[in-house]
mmCIF file of C-alpha atoms in Angstrom:
data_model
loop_
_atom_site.group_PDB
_atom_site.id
_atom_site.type_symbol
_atom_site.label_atom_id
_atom_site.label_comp_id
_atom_site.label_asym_id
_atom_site.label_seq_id
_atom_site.Cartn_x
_atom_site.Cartn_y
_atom_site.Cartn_z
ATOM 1 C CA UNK A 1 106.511 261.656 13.267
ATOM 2 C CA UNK A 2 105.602 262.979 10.310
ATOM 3 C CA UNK A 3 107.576 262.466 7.243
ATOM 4 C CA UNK A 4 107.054 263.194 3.247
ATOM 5 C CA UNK A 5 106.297 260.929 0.692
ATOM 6 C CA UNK A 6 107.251 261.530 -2.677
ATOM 7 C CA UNK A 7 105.395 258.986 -5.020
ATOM 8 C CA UNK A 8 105.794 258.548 -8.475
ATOM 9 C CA UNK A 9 104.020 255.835 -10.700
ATOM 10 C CA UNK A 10 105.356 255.696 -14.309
ATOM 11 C CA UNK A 11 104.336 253.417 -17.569
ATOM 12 C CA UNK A 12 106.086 253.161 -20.639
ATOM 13 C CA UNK A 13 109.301 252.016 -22.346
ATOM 14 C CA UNK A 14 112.528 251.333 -20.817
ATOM 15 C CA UNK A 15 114.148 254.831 -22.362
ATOM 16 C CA UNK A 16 110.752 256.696 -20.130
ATOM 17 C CA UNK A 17 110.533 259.272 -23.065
ATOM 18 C CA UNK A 18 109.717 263.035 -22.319
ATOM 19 C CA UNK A 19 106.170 262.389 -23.754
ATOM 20 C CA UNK A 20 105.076 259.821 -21.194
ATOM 21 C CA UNK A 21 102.370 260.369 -18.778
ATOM 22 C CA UNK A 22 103.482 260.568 -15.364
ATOM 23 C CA UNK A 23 101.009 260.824 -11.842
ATOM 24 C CA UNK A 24 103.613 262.738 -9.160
ATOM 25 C CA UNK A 25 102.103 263.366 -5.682
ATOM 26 C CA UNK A 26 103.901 265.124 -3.019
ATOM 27 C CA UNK A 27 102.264 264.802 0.759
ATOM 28 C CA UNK A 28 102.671 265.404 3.818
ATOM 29 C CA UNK A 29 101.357 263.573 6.147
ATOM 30 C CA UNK A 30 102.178 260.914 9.333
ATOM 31 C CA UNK A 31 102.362 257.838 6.764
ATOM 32 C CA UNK A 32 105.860 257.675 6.649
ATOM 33 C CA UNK A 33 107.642 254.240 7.432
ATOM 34 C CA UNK A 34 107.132 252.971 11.084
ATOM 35 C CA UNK A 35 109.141 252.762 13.533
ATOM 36 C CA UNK A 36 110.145 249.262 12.873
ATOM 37 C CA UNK A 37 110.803 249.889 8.986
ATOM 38 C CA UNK A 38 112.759 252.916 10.140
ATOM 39 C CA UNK A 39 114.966 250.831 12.481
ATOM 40 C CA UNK A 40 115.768 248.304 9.636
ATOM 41 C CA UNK A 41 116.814 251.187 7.535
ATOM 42 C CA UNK A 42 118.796 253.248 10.029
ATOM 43 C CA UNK A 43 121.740 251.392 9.382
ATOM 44 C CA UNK A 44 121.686 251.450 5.556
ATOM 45 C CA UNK A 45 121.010 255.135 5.197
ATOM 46 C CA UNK A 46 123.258 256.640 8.152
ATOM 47 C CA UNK A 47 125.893 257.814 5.305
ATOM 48 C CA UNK A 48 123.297 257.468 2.554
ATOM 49 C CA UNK A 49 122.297 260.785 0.215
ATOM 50 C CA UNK A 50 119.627 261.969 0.929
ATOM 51 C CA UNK A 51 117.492 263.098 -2.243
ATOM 52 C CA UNK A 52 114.734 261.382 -3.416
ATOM 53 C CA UNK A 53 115.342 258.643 -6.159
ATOM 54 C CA UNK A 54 113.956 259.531 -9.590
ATOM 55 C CA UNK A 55 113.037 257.556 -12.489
ATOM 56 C CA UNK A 56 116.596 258.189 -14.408
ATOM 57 C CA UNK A 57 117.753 256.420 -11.241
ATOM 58 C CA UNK A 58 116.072 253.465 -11.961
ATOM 59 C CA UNK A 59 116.229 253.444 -15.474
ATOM 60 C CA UNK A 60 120.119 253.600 -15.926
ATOM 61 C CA UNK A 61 120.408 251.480 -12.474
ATOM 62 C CA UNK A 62 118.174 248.493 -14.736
ATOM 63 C CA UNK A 63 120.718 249.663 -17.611
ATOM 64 C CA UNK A 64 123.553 249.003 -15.538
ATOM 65 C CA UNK A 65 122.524 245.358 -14.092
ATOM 66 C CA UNK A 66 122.071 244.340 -17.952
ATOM 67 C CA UNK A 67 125.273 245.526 -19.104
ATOM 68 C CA UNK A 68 126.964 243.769 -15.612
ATOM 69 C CA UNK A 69 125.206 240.413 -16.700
ATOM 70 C CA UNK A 70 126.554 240.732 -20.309
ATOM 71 C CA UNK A 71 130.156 241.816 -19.668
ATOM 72 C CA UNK A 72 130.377 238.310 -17.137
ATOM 73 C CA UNK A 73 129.545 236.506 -19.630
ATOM 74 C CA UNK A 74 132.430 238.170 -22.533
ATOM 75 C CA UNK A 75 134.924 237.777 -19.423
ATOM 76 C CA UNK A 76 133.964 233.631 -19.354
ATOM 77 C CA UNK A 77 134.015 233.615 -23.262
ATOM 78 C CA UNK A 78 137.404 234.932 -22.548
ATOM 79 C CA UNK A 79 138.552 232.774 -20.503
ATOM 80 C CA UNK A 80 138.924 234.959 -17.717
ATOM 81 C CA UNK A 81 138.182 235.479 -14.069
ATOM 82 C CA UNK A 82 134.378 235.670 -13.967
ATOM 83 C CA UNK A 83 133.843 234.756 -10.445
ATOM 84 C CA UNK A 84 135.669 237.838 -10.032
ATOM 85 C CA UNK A 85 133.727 239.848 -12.583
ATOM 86 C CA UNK A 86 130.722 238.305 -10.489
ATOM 87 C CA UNK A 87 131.571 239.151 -7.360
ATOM 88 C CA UNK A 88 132.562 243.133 -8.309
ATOM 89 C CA UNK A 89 129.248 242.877 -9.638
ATOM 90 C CA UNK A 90 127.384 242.006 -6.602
ATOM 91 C CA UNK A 91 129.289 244.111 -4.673
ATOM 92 C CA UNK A 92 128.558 247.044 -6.669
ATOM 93 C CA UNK A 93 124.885 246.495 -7.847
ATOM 94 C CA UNK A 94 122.996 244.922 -4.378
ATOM 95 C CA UNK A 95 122.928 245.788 -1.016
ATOM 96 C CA UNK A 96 124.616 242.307 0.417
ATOM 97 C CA UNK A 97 127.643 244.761 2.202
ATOM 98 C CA UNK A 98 124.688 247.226 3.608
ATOM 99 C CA UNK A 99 123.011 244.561 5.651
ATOM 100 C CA UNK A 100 122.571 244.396 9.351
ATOM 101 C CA UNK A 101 124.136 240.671 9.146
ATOM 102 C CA UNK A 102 122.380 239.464 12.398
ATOM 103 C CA UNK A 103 121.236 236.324 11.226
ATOM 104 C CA UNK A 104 117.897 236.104 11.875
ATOM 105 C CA UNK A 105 116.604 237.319 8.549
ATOM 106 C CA UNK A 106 115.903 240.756 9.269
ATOM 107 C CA UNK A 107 117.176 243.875 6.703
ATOM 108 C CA UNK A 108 118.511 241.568 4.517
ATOM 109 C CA UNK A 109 118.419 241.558 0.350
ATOM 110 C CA UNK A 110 115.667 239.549 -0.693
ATOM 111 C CA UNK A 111 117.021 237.747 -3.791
ATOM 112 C CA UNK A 112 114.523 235.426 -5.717
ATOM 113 C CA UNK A 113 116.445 233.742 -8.950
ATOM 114 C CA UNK A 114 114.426 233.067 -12.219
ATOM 115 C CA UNK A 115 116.167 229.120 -12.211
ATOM 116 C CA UNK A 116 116.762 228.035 -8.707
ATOM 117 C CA UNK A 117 113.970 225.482 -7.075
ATOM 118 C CA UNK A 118 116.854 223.958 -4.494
ATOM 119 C CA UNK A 119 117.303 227.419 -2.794
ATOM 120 C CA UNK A 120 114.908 229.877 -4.278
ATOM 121 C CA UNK A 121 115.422 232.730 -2.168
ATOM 122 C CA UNK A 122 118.746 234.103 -1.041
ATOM 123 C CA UNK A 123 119.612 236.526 1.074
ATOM 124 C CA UNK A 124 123.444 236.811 1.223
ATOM 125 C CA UNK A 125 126.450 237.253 -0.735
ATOM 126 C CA UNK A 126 127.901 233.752 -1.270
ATOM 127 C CA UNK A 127 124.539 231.729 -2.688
ATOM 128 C CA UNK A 128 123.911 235.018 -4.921
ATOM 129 C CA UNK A 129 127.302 234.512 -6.259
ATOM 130 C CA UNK A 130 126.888 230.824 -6.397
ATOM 131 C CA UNK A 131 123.519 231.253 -8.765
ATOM 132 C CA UNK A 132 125.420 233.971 -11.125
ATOM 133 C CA UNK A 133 128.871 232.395 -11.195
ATOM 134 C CA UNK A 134 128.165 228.377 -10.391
ATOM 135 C CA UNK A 135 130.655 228.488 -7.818
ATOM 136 C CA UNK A 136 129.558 225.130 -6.147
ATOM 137 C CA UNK A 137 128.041 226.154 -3.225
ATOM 138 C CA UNK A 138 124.589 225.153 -4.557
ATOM 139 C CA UNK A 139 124.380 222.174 -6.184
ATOM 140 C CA UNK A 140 122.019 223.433 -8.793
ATOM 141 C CA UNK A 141 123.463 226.461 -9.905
ATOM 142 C CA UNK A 142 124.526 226.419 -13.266
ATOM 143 C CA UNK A 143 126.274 230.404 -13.686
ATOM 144 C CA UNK A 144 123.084 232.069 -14.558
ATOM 145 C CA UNK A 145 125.530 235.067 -15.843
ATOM 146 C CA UNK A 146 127.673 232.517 -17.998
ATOM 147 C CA UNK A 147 125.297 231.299 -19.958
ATOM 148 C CA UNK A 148 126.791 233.664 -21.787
ATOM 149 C CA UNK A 149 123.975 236.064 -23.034
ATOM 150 C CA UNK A 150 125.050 238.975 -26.053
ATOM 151 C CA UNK A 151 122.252 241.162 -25.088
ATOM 152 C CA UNK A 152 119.694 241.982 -22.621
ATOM 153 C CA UNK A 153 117.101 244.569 -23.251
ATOM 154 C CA UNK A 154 114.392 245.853 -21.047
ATOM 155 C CA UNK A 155 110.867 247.566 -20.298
ATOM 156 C CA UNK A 156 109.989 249.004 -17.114
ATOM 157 C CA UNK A 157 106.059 248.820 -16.990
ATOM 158 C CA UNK A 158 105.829 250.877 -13.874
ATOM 159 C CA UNK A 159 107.678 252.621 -10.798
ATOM 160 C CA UNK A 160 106.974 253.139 -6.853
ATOM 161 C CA UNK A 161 109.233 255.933 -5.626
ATOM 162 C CA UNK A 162 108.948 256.859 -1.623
ATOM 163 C CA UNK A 163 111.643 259.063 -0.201
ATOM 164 C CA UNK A 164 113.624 256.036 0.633
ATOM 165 C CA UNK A 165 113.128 253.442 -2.002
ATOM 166 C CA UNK A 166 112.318 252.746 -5.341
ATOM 167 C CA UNK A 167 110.733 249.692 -6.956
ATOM 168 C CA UNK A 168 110.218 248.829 -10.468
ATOM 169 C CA UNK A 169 108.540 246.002 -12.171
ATOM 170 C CA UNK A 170 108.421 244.797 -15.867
ATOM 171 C CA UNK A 171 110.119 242.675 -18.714
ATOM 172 C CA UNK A 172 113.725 241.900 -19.742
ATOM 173 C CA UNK A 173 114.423 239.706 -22.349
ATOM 174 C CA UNK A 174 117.972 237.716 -22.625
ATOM 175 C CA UNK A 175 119.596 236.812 -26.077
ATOM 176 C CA UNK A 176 122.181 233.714 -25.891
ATOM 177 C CA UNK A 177 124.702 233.000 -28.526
ATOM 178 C CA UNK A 178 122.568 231.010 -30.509
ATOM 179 C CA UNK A 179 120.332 234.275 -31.107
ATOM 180 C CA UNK A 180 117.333 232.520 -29.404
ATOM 181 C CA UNK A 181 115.540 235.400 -26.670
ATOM 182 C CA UNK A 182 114.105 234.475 -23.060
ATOM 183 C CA UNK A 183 111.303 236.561 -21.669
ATOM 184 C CA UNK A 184 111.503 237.229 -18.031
ATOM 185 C CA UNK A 185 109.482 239.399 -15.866
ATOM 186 C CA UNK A 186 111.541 241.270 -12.681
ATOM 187 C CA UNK A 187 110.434 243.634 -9.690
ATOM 188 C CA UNK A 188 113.790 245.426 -8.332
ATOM 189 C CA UNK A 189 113.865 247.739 -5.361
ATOM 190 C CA UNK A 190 116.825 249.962 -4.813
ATOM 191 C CA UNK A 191 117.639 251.950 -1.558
ATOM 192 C CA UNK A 192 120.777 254.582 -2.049
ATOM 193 C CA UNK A 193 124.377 253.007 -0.693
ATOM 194 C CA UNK A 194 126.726 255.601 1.661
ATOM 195 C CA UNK A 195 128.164 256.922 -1.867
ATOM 196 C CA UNK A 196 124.788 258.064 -3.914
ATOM 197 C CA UNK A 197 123.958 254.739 -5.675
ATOM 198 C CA UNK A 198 121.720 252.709 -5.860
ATOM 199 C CA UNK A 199 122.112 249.505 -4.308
ATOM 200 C CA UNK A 200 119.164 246.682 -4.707
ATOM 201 C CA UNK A 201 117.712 245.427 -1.990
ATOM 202 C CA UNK A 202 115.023 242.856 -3.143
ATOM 203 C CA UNK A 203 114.973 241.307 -6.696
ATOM 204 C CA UNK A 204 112.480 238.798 -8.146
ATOM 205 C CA UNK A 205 112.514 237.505 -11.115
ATOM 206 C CA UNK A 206 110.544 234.625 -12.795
ATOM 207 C CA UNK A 207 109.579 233.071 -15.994
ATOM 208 C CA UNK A 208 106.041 234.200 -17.526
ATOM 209 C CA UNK A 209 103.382 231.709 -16.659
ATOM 210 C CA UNK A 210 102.813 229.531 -18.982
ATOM 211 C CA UNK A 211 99.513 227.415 -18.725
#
């Protein structure tokens, strides 16, 4: 069946200013998802909108996840509930309440932590919430989002946008309350929730190598 792709690959700065050089390319043409890719995102979309994901999207979407990580971390300085701050976080930033929940690993969110080596992929709700919030489940988890970091900025180095998804890959870098900055590098892809926003549905993030 044929279906149209809308692809858009962007470089530049986080803030994508009006100057940047952009390649759009608008086909169509039976290279759509297959069947099987369809399938896994019948579900998710059913209710979904329908427009195509643009690079704003992403951009304030990246925004947002920053600004969610920071404000956990000013509710733990505070002595308030962050595992509750956490968990509104989750459920409003990644897919976890979108999936199929069959078990069996299929249309799930593919979660890879920078600091995890005990479990370093998740896929549901509870061990993403135990990573950002330490809430025991794994042993190793320290609260990634109480560390507490003051700032996060960001720099997208590049986009994939298909009618359905959007990915994005590039730097953030994390300032503690010591001042001291961590470099990580991140791919996020988003697919649009039953209400117009973007929801993630596979986020990777690592340290840079460092021979």
């Amino acid at each position: 069946m044929a279906s149209k792709l809308a692809l858009t690959l962007a470089r530049g700065s986080s803030t994508f200013p009006s100057s940047i050089r952009a390649l759009s390319y608008c086909a169509t043409n039976n290279i759509g998802l297959n069947r099987a890719q369809n399938s896994a995102f019948s579900r998710t979309h059913s209710t979904a909108s329908t427009g195509v994901i643009t690079k704003d999207e992403v951009v304030n979407a990246l925004q947002a996840w920053c600004d969610g990580i920071v404000h956990i971390g000013k509710v733990f300085q505070s002595n308030g509930d962050y595992t509750t701050a956490s968990k509104k976080f989750l459920d409003e930033k990644y897919a976890f309440d979108l999936m199929d929940g069959s078990g069996n690993n299929h249309n799930v969110v593919l979660f890879k932590p920078t600091k995890a080596a005990e479990m370093p992929i998740r896929h549901d709700m509870d061990s993403a919430l135990s990573y950002f919030a330490a809430t025991g489940l794994v042993n190793e988890d320290k609260g990634f989002a109480i560390t507490p970091f003051t700032k996060i900025r960001h720099k997208i180095s590049g986009m994939f946008i298909t009618s359905g998804t959007a990915t994005s890959m590039g730097h953030y870098w994390f300032t503690d309350l010591s001042g001291g900055e961590t470099k990580v590098e991140f791919t996020f892809q988003y697919i649009r929730g039953p209400s117009g926003d973007l929801k993630i549905v596979l986020h990777h993030s690592s340290l840079p190598f460092n021979p």
